Amino acid sequence: MHDLTKKGLHTQVIHAGQGADPSTGAVSVPIYQASTFAFKNADHGAASFRGDKDGGFIYTRLGNPTIMALEESVTTLEKGFGGMACATGMAAVNLVYYALLSQGDHVVCGDSVYGPSRLVLENEYPRFGISADFVDASDVANIAAAMKPNTKLVYLETPANPNLKLTDLAAAIEIAHAAGALVCVDNTFASPLLQNPLELGADLVLHSMTKFINGHTDVVAGMVVAKDEELYKRVLKVHKNLGGTMDPHQAWLVLRGIKTLGMRMERAQDNCLKLAKFLELHPKIDWVRYPFLESHPQYDLARKQMRGGGAVMSFGVTGGLEGGKKLMDNLELCTLAVSLGGIETLIEHPASMTHAGMSQAEREKASITDDLVRIAVGCEDYADLEADLARVLDTI
Ligand SMILES: *Cc1c(COP(=O)(O)O)cnc(C)c1O
């Protein structure tokens, strides 16, 4: 088998983990829809439980060929040691917290990470004696200032949701490691195609594969990738017993989706950049935030850290919340729905939807203003997307 780690990303999304099936030659990885696997004899069973290389699969919560193919695929793309597929993105987030944190530990977390990733740290983990501080991670000095002797984890998301602020990963990781903390990066917005946090020194990277990796708005799924064997084994042990593992059919759908990640991301981000430039000049738009627009305050960092700006942007419509509502209620092609990274364009209003769980004051601190509209641009014809927005904006 040729070494796929040396191949380009567009080759990897198609081939990594997805070689012909060894037992049948099937070119598409089969769905091994089985909960348990027969041993050849007692010795084979014992070898399987020991994890020997002549052992086999045991039970799907502990490992399954279809799920393993997907783990290998994303691990290759993220340049890590080992991946752990999870039932949802939030199962991946909680796996990381649960596996790494103990009573008395402290977390430094970006203040505008995915809503529930923050909410569980505020509402659930304090019951186990785990505390967290939330900082504007677009200035790494805020991370340094929040580090405590008991800080065990720095949890980051860049680009952040939905304000598209960036964190300088190399600088943040250096600060965290100097203080003895591990770093986990939620790389959902960039996808492995545009940014690889493990290469910049992160310890763990995770994805909601519900978004770009699957890309077809028909699956929820998550993945954690560890940088080395020690960390992989530490998290895997917890993953198998915590139980937020994946179903084989779900894994197969994501394997199908990931094959077109390269083409989808290129087209969607091309549409997104064009739309960002169009909206930036539009008289009914107060501001636009997109990492690859020169007006983004961290444009230089975006060019340094990312291979592309991605396909999500936010903007403010004249007239604040009312203007935004009028826009969302009258679009025809863009669908009013949360989520992102799908092949179709979705638009939403974070203050009343995805980020309604935060208080107004917390939202303002995280630059999630009431006028902010988030658009996750899809792969439609650009002219049709522009026309849909232009038609409604003219009426505002
Ligand atoms: C959607 C999302 C999650 C959670 O994923 P689910 O699959 O919905 O559980 C986590 N992080 C980010 C950045 C997301 O967009």
Tab-separated table of C-alpha atoms and ligand atoms in Angstrom:
chain	number	residue	atom	x	y	z
A	1	MET	CA	0.000	0.000	0.000
A	2	HIS	CA	1.464	3.398	-0.946
A	3	ASP	CA	2.057	5.894	1.848
A	4	LEU	CA	-0.945	8.210	1.775
A	5	THR	CA	0.516	10.508	4.440
A	6	LYS	CA	2.862	11.800	1.710
A	7	LYS	CA	0.073	12.515	-0.801
A	8	GLY	CA	-1.884	15.734	-1.354
A	9	LEU	CA	-5.054	16.560	0.582
A	10	HIS	CA	-7.333	16.067	-2.418
A	11	THR	CA	-5.908	12.572	-2.864
A	12	GLN	CA	-6.159	11.823	0.841
A	13	VAL	CA	-9.855	12.719	1.150
A	14	ILE	CA	-10.605	10.132	-1.529
A	15	HIS	CA	-8.177	7.354	-0.598
A	16	ALA	CA	-7.087	7.575	3.056
A	17	GLY	CA	-8.681	4.714	4.989
A	18	GLN	CA	-10.737	3.863	1.925
A	19	GLY	CA	-8.728	1.166	0.128
A	20	ALA	CA	-10.465	-1.848	-1.413
A	21	ASP	CA	-12.056	-4.152	1.173
A	22	PRO	CA	-9.506	-6.883	1.999
A	23	SER	CA	-12.061	-9.698	2.221
A	24	THR	CA	-14.187	-8.964	-0.875
A	25	GLY	CA	-12.342	-6.397	-2.986
A	26	ALA	CA	-15.289	-3.996	-2.734
A	27	VAL	CA	-14.027	-0.582	-3.835
A	28	SER	CA	-16.403	1.271	-1.506
A	29	VAL	CA	-15.800	0.411	2.170
A	30	PRO	CA	-18.665	-1.972	3.115
A	31	ILE	CA	-21.021	-1.243	5.998
A	32	TYR	CA	-20.133	-3.851	8.615
A	33	GLN	CA	-23.487	-3.561	10.355
A	34	ALA	CA	-22.733	-6.025	13.154
A	35	SER	CA	-22.673	-5.498	16.913
A	36	THR	CA	-20.350	-8.430	17.626
A	37	PHE	CA	-17.688	-10.489	15.803
A	38	ALA	CA	-17.058	-14.255	15.948
A	39	PHE	CA	-13.647	-15.469	17.130
A	40	LYS	CA	-11.969	-18.331	15.254
A	41	ASN	CA	-11.231	-20.079	18.546
A	42	ALA	CA	-10.535	-19.302	22.202
A	43	ASP	CA	-6.927	-18.271	21.520
A	44	HIS	CA	-8.072	-15.833	18.828
A	45	GLY	CA	-10.605	-14.383	21.293
A	46	ALA	CA	-7.896	-13.967	23.909
A	47	ALA	CA	-5.558	-12.319	21.359
A	48	SER	CA	-8.373	-9.949	20.347
A	49	PHE	CA	-8.921	-8.855	23.935
A	50	ARG	CA	-5.178	-8.386	24.458
A	51	GLY	CA	-5.129	-6.192	21.334
A	52	ASP	CA	-2.482	-8.386	19.662
A	53	LYS	CA	-1.955	-7.867	15.952
A	54	ASP	CA	-3.262	-11.365	15.129
A	55	GLY	CA	-6.422	-10.588	17.095
A	56	GLY	CA	-9.601	-9.311	15.457
A	57	PHE	CA	-12.646	-7.169	16.073
A	58	ILE	CA	-14.638	-7.904	19.247
A	59	TYR	CA	-17.718	-5.721	19.620
A	60	THR	CA	-18.692	-2.567	17.713
A	61	ARG	CA	-18.440	-0.167	20.674
A	62	LEU	CA	-14.800	-1.272	20.950
A	63	GLY	CA	-14.034	-1.141	17.226
A	64	ASN	CA	-15.570	-1.879	13.813
A	65	PRO	CA	-14.029	-2.035	10.320
A	66	THR	CA	-16.273	0.666	8.775
A	67	ILE	CA	-15.723	3.039	11.694
A	68	MET	CA	-11.988	2.283	11.666
A	69	ALA	CA	-11.798	3.295	7.995
A	70	LEU	CA	-13.255	6.694	8.849
A	71	GLU	CA	-10.910	7.095	11.833
A	72	GLU	CA	-7.957	6.367	9.579
A	73	SER	CA	-9.215	8.822	6.957
A	74	VAL	CA	-9.547	11.797	9.319
A	75	THR	CA	-6.358	10.902	11.225
A	76	THR	CA	-4.412	10.995	7.952
A	77	LEU	CA	-5.947	14.343	6.987
A	78	GLU	CA	-5.161	15.824	10.415
A	79	LYS	CA	-1.654	14.311	10.509
A	80	GLY	CA	-2.289	12.697	13.889
A	81	PHE	CA	-1.585	9.337	15.514
A	82	GLY	CA	-5.087	7.976	16.060
A	83	GLY	CA	-8.740	8.972	15.704
A	84	MET	CA	-11.827	8.219	17.750
A	85	ALA	CA	-15.165	8.471	15.951
A	86	CYS	CA	-18.015	9.752	18.103
A	87	ALA	CA	-21.799	9.712	17.817
A	88	THR	CA	-21.943	13.526	17.543
A	89	GLY	CA	-19.611	16.502	17.657
A	90	MET	CA	-20.695	17.134	21.255
A	91	ALA	CA	-19.830	13.531	22.160
A	92	ALA	CA	-16.319	14.337	20.865
A	93	VAL	CA	-16.144	17.567	22.906
A	94	ASN	CA	-17.332	15.842	26.081
A	95	LEU	CA	-15.000	12.894	25.496
A	96	VAL	CA	-12.054	15.298	25.567
A	97	TYR	CA	-13.267	17.073	28.717
A	98	TYR	CA	-14.172	13.837	30.497
A	99	ALA	CA	-10.969	12.009	29.569
A	100	LEU	CA	-8.573	14.823	30.465
A	101	LEU	CA	-10.095	16.608	33.465
A	102	SER	CA	-10.272	15.654	37.138
A	103	GLN	CA	-11.607	17.234	40.289
A	104	GLY	CA	-9.836	20.530	41.019
A	105	ASP	CA	-8.720	21.080	37.416
A	106	HIS	CA	-9.199	24.322	35.519
A	107	VAL	CA	-9.867	24.998	31.825
A	108	VAL	CA	-9.094	28.113	29.804
A	109	CYS	CA	-11.640	28.233	27.001
A	110	GLY	CA	-12.244	30.658	24.143
A	111	ASP	CA	-15.291	32.829	24.892
A	112	SER	CA	-16.996	32.288	21.539
A	113	VAL	CA	-16.633	28.560	21.001
A	114	TYR	CA	-19.614	26.493	19.852
A	115	GLY	CA	-22.423	27.261	22.355
A	116	PRO	CA	-22.806	23.826	24.037
A	117	SER	CA	-18.993	23.347	24.276
A	118	ARG	CA	-19.033	26.348	26.600
A	119	LEU	CA	-22.359	25.623	28.301
A	120	VAL	CA	-21.282	22.198	29.601
A	121	LEU	CA	-18.183	23.756	31.164
A	122	GLU	CA	-20.405	26.356	32.856
A	123	ASN	CA	-23.321	24.131	33.862
A	124	GLU	CA	-22.201	20.498	34.170
A	125	TYR	CA	-18.499	20.161	34.964
A	126	PRO	CA	-18.584	22.426	38.057
A	127	ARG	CA	-20.592	19.582	39.705
A	128	PHE	CA	-17.379	17.535	39.505
A	129	GLY	CA	-15.185	20.333	40.860
A	130	ILE	CA	-13.883	21.437	37.449
A	131	SER	CA	-13.769	25.180	36.780
A	132	ALA	CA	-13.340	27.213	33.594
A	133	ASP	CA	-12.554	30.754	32.525
A	134	PHE	CA	-13.634	32.117	29.156
A	135	VAL	CA	-11.361	34.553	27.372
A	136	ASP	CA	-11.215	36.430	24.091
A	137	ALA	CA	-8.649	34.121	22.514
A	138	SER	CA	-8.102	36.433	19.526
A	139	ASP	CA	-5.509	38.085	21.789
A	140	VAL	CA	-3.271	35.353	23.208
A	141	ALA	CA	-2.287	37.668	26.081
A	142	ASN	CA	-5.764	36.923	27.472
A	143	ILE	CA	-4.952	33.204	27.481
A	144	ALA	CA	-1.653	33.820	29.272
A	145	ALA	CA	-3.396	35.969	31.892
A	146	ALA	CA	-6.034	33.298	32.598
A	147	MET	CA	-3.611	30.388	33.126
A	148	LYS	CA	-3.564	29.053	36.700
A	149	PRO	CA	-1.354	26.439	38.356
A	150	ASN	CA	-4.226	23.928	38.006
A	151	THR	CA	-5.026	24.710	34.338
A	152	LYS	CA	-4.907	21.342	32.572
A	153	LEU	CA	-6.602	22.182	29.290
A	154	VAL	CA	-6.748	25.109	26.885
A	155	TYR	CA	-9.737	24.652	24.598
A	156	LEU	CA	-9.835	26.697	21.401
A	157	GLU	CA	-11.902	27.104	18.264
A	158	THR	CA	-10.571	29.036	15.288
A	159	PRO	CA	-12.187	30.506	13.260
A	160	ALA	CA	-14.587	31.026	16.156
A	161	ASN	CA	-18.334	30.762	15.880
A	162	PRO	CA	-20.023	33.000	14.809
A	163	ASN	CA	-17.783	36.089	15.017
A	164	LEU	CA	-15.003	34.561	12.833
A	165	LYS	CA	-12.310	35.721	15.253
A	166	LEU	CA	-9.067	33.801	14.947
A	167	THR	CA	-6.650	32.498	17.538
A	168	ASP	CA	-2.951	32.481	16.771
A	169	LEU	CA	-2.576	28.743	17.367
A	170	ALA	CA	1.229	28.549	17.440
A	171	ALA	CA	1.399	31.348	20.041
A	172	ALA	CA	-1.503	30.008	22.143
A	173	ILE	CA	-0.053	26.493	22.157
A	174	GLU	CA	3.330	27.785	23.299
A	175	ILE	CA	1.679	29.601	26.223
A	176	ALA	CA	-0.366	26.546	27.222
A	177	HIS	CA	2.519	24.106	27.002
A	178	ALA	CA	4.826	26.400	28.975
A	179	ALA	CA	2.216	26.256	31.755
A	180	GLY	CA	1.918	22.459	31.525
A	181	ALA	CA	-1.568	22.375	29.959
A	182	LEU	CA	-2.755	20.361	26.970
A	183	VAL	CA	-4.393	22.068	23.986
A	184	CYS	CA	-7.472	20.852	22.133
A	185	VAL	CA	-8.632	22.677	18.992
A	186	ASP	CA	-12.120	22.393	17.510
A	187	ASN	CA	-11.233	22.503	13.794
A	188	THR	CA	-14.812	22.157	12.497
A	189	PHE	CA	-14.983	25.548	10.756
A	190	ALA	CA	-11.739	25.188	8.804
A	191	SER	CA	-11.945	21.415	8.197
A	192	PRO	CA	-8.666	19.497	7.834
A	193	LEU	CA	-8.400	20.861	4.326
A	194	LEU	CA	-7.637	24.434	5.405
A	195	GLN	CA	-5.887	24.118	8.759
A	196	ASN	CA	-4.060	21.406	10.739
A	197	PRO	CA	-3.706	22.325	14.436
A	198	LEU	CA	-1.630	19.218	15.285
A	199	GLU	CA	1.067	20.447	12.896
A	200	LEU	CA	1.143	23.690	14.881
A	201	GLY	CA	1.682	21.750	18.122
A	202	ALA	CA	-1.841	21.081	19.426
A	203	ASP	CA	-2.338	17.844	21.384
A	204	LEU	CA	-5.850	17.018	20.202
A	205	VAL	CA	-8.030	18.180	17.359
A	206	LEU	CA	-11.747	17.539	17.103
A	207	HIS	CA	-14.494	17.909	14.535
A	208	SER	CA	-18.193	18.033	14.328
A	209	MET	CA	-18.251	15.906	11.181
A	210	THR	CA	-21.899	16.915	10.914
A	211	LYS	CA	-20.525	19.971	9.132
A	212	PHE	CA	-17.917	20.136	6.327
A	213	ILE	CA	-16.501	16.608	6.628
A	214	ASN	CA	-19.815	14.882	5.924
A	215	GLY	CA	-21.129	17.888	4.052
A	216	HIS	CA	-24.597	16.691	3.071
A	217	THR	CA	-26.729	17.793	6.036
A	218	ASP	CA	-27.898	14.222	6.660
A	219	VAL	CA	-25.712	12.936	9.526
A	220	VAL	CA	-24.582	14.071	12.982
A	221	ALA	CA	-21.131	12.780	13.892
A	222	GLY	CA	-17.889	13.724	15.645
A	223	MET	CA	-14.187	12.828	15.699
A	224	VAL	CA	-11.265	13.325	18.076
A	225	VAL	CA	-7.718	12.903	16.744
A	226	ALA	CA	-4.765	12.603	19.142
A	227	LYS	CA	-1.250	13.661	18.204
A	228	ASP	CA	0.599	10.696	19.730
A	229	GLU	CA	0.167	7.161	21.007
A	230	GLU	CA	0.181	8.037	24.705
A	231	LEU	CA	-2.625	10.568	24.428
A	232	TYR	CA	-4.550	8.348	22.001
A	233	LYS	CA	-4.511	5.438	24.455
A	234	ARG	CA	-5.475	7.687	27.348
A	235	VAL	CA	-8.557	9.042	25.549
A	236	LEU	CA	-9.462	5.754	23.791
A	237	LYS	CA	-9.726	3.879	27.093
A	238	VAL	CA	-12.352	6.390	28.251
A	239	HIS	CA	-14.112	6.514	24.857
A	240	LYS	CA	-14.803	2.769	24.778
A	241	ASN	CA	-16.406	2.783	28.213
A	242	LEU	CA	-18.113	6.186	28.048
A	243	GLY	CA	-19.995	4.861	25.031
A	244	GLY	CA	-20.477	7.878	22.758
A	245	THR	CA	-19.175	5.781	19.885
A	246	MET	CA	-20.363	5.707	16.289
A	247	ASP	CA	-22.699	3.431	14.360
A	248	PRO	CA	-21.297	1.657	11.254
A	249	HIS	CA	-23.961	3.033	8.930
A	250	GLN	CA	-23.281	6.554	10.196
A	251	ALA	CA	-19.545	6.002	9.575
A	252	TRP	CA	-20.250	4.831	6.030
A	253	LEU	CA	-22.304	7.943	5.250
A	254	VAL	CA	-19.452	10.149	6.463
A	255	LEU	CA	-16.935	8.090	4.422
A	256	ARG	CA	-19.111	8.799	1.406
A	257	GLY	CA	-19.306	12.510	2.216
A	258	ILE	CA	-15.618	13.043	2.930
A	259	LYS	CA	-14.621	11.914	-0.573
A	260	THR	CA	-15.946	15.204	-1.965
A	261	LEU	CA	-14.656	17.427	0.872
A	262	GLY	CA	-11.932	18.813	-1.394
A	263	MET	CA	-14.240	19.787	-4.234
A	264	ARG	CA	-17.017	21.041	-1.965
A	265	MET	CA	-14.753	23.191	0.187
A	266	GLU	CA	-13.018	24.768	-2.797
A	267	ARG	CA	-16.271	25.702	-4.452
A	268	ALA	CA	-18.042	26.842	-1.274
A	269	GLN	CA	-15.163	29.043	-0.159
A	270	ASP	CA	-14.875	30.536	-3.607
A	271	ASN	CA	-18.588	31.437	-3.413
A	272	CYS	CA	-18.114	32.741	0.136
A	273	LEU	CA	-15.220	35.059	-0.727
A	274	LYS	CA	-17.132	36.479	-3.710
A	275	LEU	CA	-20.217	37.010	-1.565
A	276	ALA	CA	-18.138	38.642	1.197
A	277	LYS	CA	-16.704	41.117	-1.323
A	278	PHE	CA	-20.164	41.818	-2.722
A	279	LEU	CA	-21.732	42.399	0.713
A	280	GLU	CA	-18.824	44.546	1.908
A	281	LEU	CA	-19.652	47.098	-0.813
A	282	HIS	CA	-23.436	46.876	-0.369
A	283	PRO	CA	-25.056	50.011	1.140
A	284	LYS	CA	-27.455	47.954	3.312
A	285	ILE	CA	-24.630	46.026	4.994
A	286	ASP	CA	-22.843	47.674	7.953
A	287	TRP	CA	-19.917	45.248	8.243
A	288	VAL	CA	-18.671	41.857	6.999
A	289	ARG	CA	-16.378	39.454	8.818
A	290	TYR	CA	-14.536	36.796	6.785
A	291	PRO	CA	-10.945	35.638	7.468
A	292	PHE	CA	-9.728	36.126	3.888
A	293	LEU	CA	-11.112	39.665	3.491
A	294	GLU	CA	-8.391	42.264	3.898
A	295	SER	CA	-10.691	44.132	6.276
A	296	HIS	CA	-10.580	41.234	8.765
A	297	PRO	CA	-8.519	42.514	11.729
A	298	GLN	CA	-6.498	39.287	11.683
A	299	TYR	CA	-6.113	38.960	7.914
A	300	ASP	CA	-2.332	38.396	8.157
A	301	LEU	CA	-2.808	35.627	10.709
A	302	ALA	CA	-5.475	34.037	8.500
A	303	ARG	CA	-3.057	33.953	5.562
A	304	LYS	CA	-0.329	32.490	7.767
A	305	GLN	CA	-2.384	29.846	9.574
A	306	MET	CA	-5.058	28.820	7.047
A	307	ARG	CA	-4.907	27.594	3.465
A	308	GLY	CA	-8.247	29.294	2.699
A	309	GLY	CA	-10.876	31.418	4.425
A	310	GLY	CA	-13.524	28.695	4.613
A	311	ALA	CA	-17.178	28.988	3.740
A	312	VAL	CA	-18.746	30.699	6.758
A	313	MET	CA	-18.994	34.436	7.281
A	314	SER	CA	-20.964	36.857	9.380
A	315	PHE	CA	-22.280	40.313	8.606
A	316	GLY	CA	-24.443	43.062	10.064
A	317	VAL	CA	-27.526	44.252	8.193
A	318	THR	CA	-28.626	47.887	8.380
A	319	GLY	CA	-31.458	48.156	10.870
A	320	GLY	CA	-29.966	45.662	13.336
A	321	LEU	CA	-32.063	42.714	14.422
A	322	GLU	CA	-35.131	43.874	12.437
A	323	GLY	CA	-33.113	44.251	9.237
A	324	GLY	CA	-31.594	40.808	9.729
A	325	LYS	CA	-34.995	39.242	10.372
A	326	LYS	CA	-36.437	40.783	7.233
A	327	LEU	CA	-33.529	39.399	5.239
A	328	MET	CA	-33.841	35.871	6.619
A	329	ASP	CA	-37.620	35.772	6.224
A	330	ASN	CA	-37.545	36.732	2.546
A	331	LEU	CA	-34.673	34.758	1.038
A	332	GLU	CA	-35.664	32.003	-1.390
A	333	LEU	CA	-32.489	30.062	-2.094
A	334	CYS	CA	-30.672	30.391	1.247
A	335	THR	CA	-32.386	28.185	3.829
A	336	LEU	CA	-33.104	29.572	7.302
A	337	ALA	CA	-31.510	26.867	9.450
A	338	VAL	CA	-28.696	26.367	11.935
A	339	SER	CA	-25.691	24.168	11.116
A	340	LEU	CA	-23.089	24.789	8.428
A	341	GLY	CA	-20.694	23.040	6.095
A	342	GLY	CA	-23.402	21.466	3.949
A	343	ILE	CA	-23.649	21.533	0.201
A	344	GLU	CA	-26.567	24.001	0.442
A	345	THR	CA	-26.423	27.561	1.766
A	346	LEU	CA	-27.808	28.045	5.283
A	347	ILE	CA	-28.401	31.326	7.086
A	348	GLU	CA	-29.165	31.958	10.770
A	349	HIS	CA	-29.321	34.569	13.530
A	350	PRO	CA	-27.030	33.532	16.426
A	351	ALA	CA	-28.407	35.911	19.102
A	352	SER	CA	-31.887	34.383	18.875
A	353	MET	CA	-30.870	30.858	17.788
A	354	THR	CA	-27.512	29.101	18.313
A	355	HIS	CA	-26.242	31.506	20.978
A	356	ALA	CA	-29.528	32.261	22.763
A	357	GLY	CA	-28.267	30.182	25.728
A	358	MET	CA	-25.736	32.922	26.535
A	359	SER	CA	-26.785	36.092	28.363
A	360	GLN	CA	-26.896	39.355	26.390
A	361	ALA	CA	-23.860	40.590	28.341
A	362	GLU	CA	-21.869	37.424	27.570
A	363	ARG	CA	-22.812	37.701	23.908
A	364	GLU	CA	-21.699	41.321	23.721
A	365	LYS	CA	-18.402	40.419	25.378
A	366	ALA	CA	-17.917	37.760	22.692
A	367	SER	CA	-18.816	40.207	19.855
A	368	ILE	CA	-22.032	38.331	19.047
A	369	THR	CA	-24.093	41.438	18.438
A	370	ASP	CA	-27.866	41.436	17.831
A	371	ASP	CA	-27.378	42.487	14.196
A	372	LEU	CA	-25.027	39.585	13.416
A	373	VAL	CA	-26.265	37.245	10.685
A	374	ARG	CA	-24.256	34.086	9.972
A	375	ILE	CA	-24.235	32.564	6.526
A	376	ALA	CA	-22.741	29.163	5.712
A	377	VAL	CA	-22.251	29.337	1.980
A	378	GLY	CA	-22.865	26.232	-0.124
A	379	CYS	CA	-21.991	25.067	-3.612
A	380	GLU	CA	-24.814	26.647	-5.651
A	381	ASP	CA	-24.110	28.886	-8.663
A	382	TYR	CA	-22.637	32.101	-7.297
A	383	ALA	CA	-24.866	34.343	-9.416
A	384	ASP	CA	-27.988	32.783	-7.914
A	385	LEU	CA	-26.769	33.315	-4.345
A	386	GLU	CA	-25.866	36.944	-5.008
A	387	ALA	CA	-29.225	37.559	-6.701
A	388	ASP	CA	-31.133	36.044	-3.760
A	389	LEU	CA	-29.421	38.333	-1.246
A	390	ALA	CA	-29.453	41.427	-3.493
A	391	ARG	CA	-33.197	41.137	-4.147
A	392	VAL	CA	-34.069	41.156	-0.434
A	393	LEU	CA	-31.444	43.720	0.623
A	394	ASP	CA	-32.932	46.214	-1.858
A	395	THR	CA	-36.198	46.119	0.103
A	396	ILE	CA	-34.580	46.899	3.479
B	1	LIG	C1	-21.905	21.756	15.313
B	1	LIG	C2	-20.661	22.002	16.066
B	1	LIG	C3	-20.321	21.230	17.193
B	1	LIG	C4	-21.223	20.156	17.743
B	1	LIG	O1	-21.431	19.126	16.837
B	1	LIG	P1	-22.744	18.179	16.817
B	1	LIG	O2	-22.404	17.222	15.741
B	1	LIG	O3	-23.908	19.062	16.514
B	1	LIG	O4	-22.863	17.563	18.165
B	1	LIG	C5	-19.117	21.494	17.805
B	1	LIG	N1	-18.302	22.481	17.368
B	1	LIG	C6	-18.595	23.236	16.307
B	1	LIG	C7	-17.667	24.301	15.866
B	1	LIG	C8	-19.790	23.026	15.618
B	1	LIG	O5	-20.087	23.806	14.562
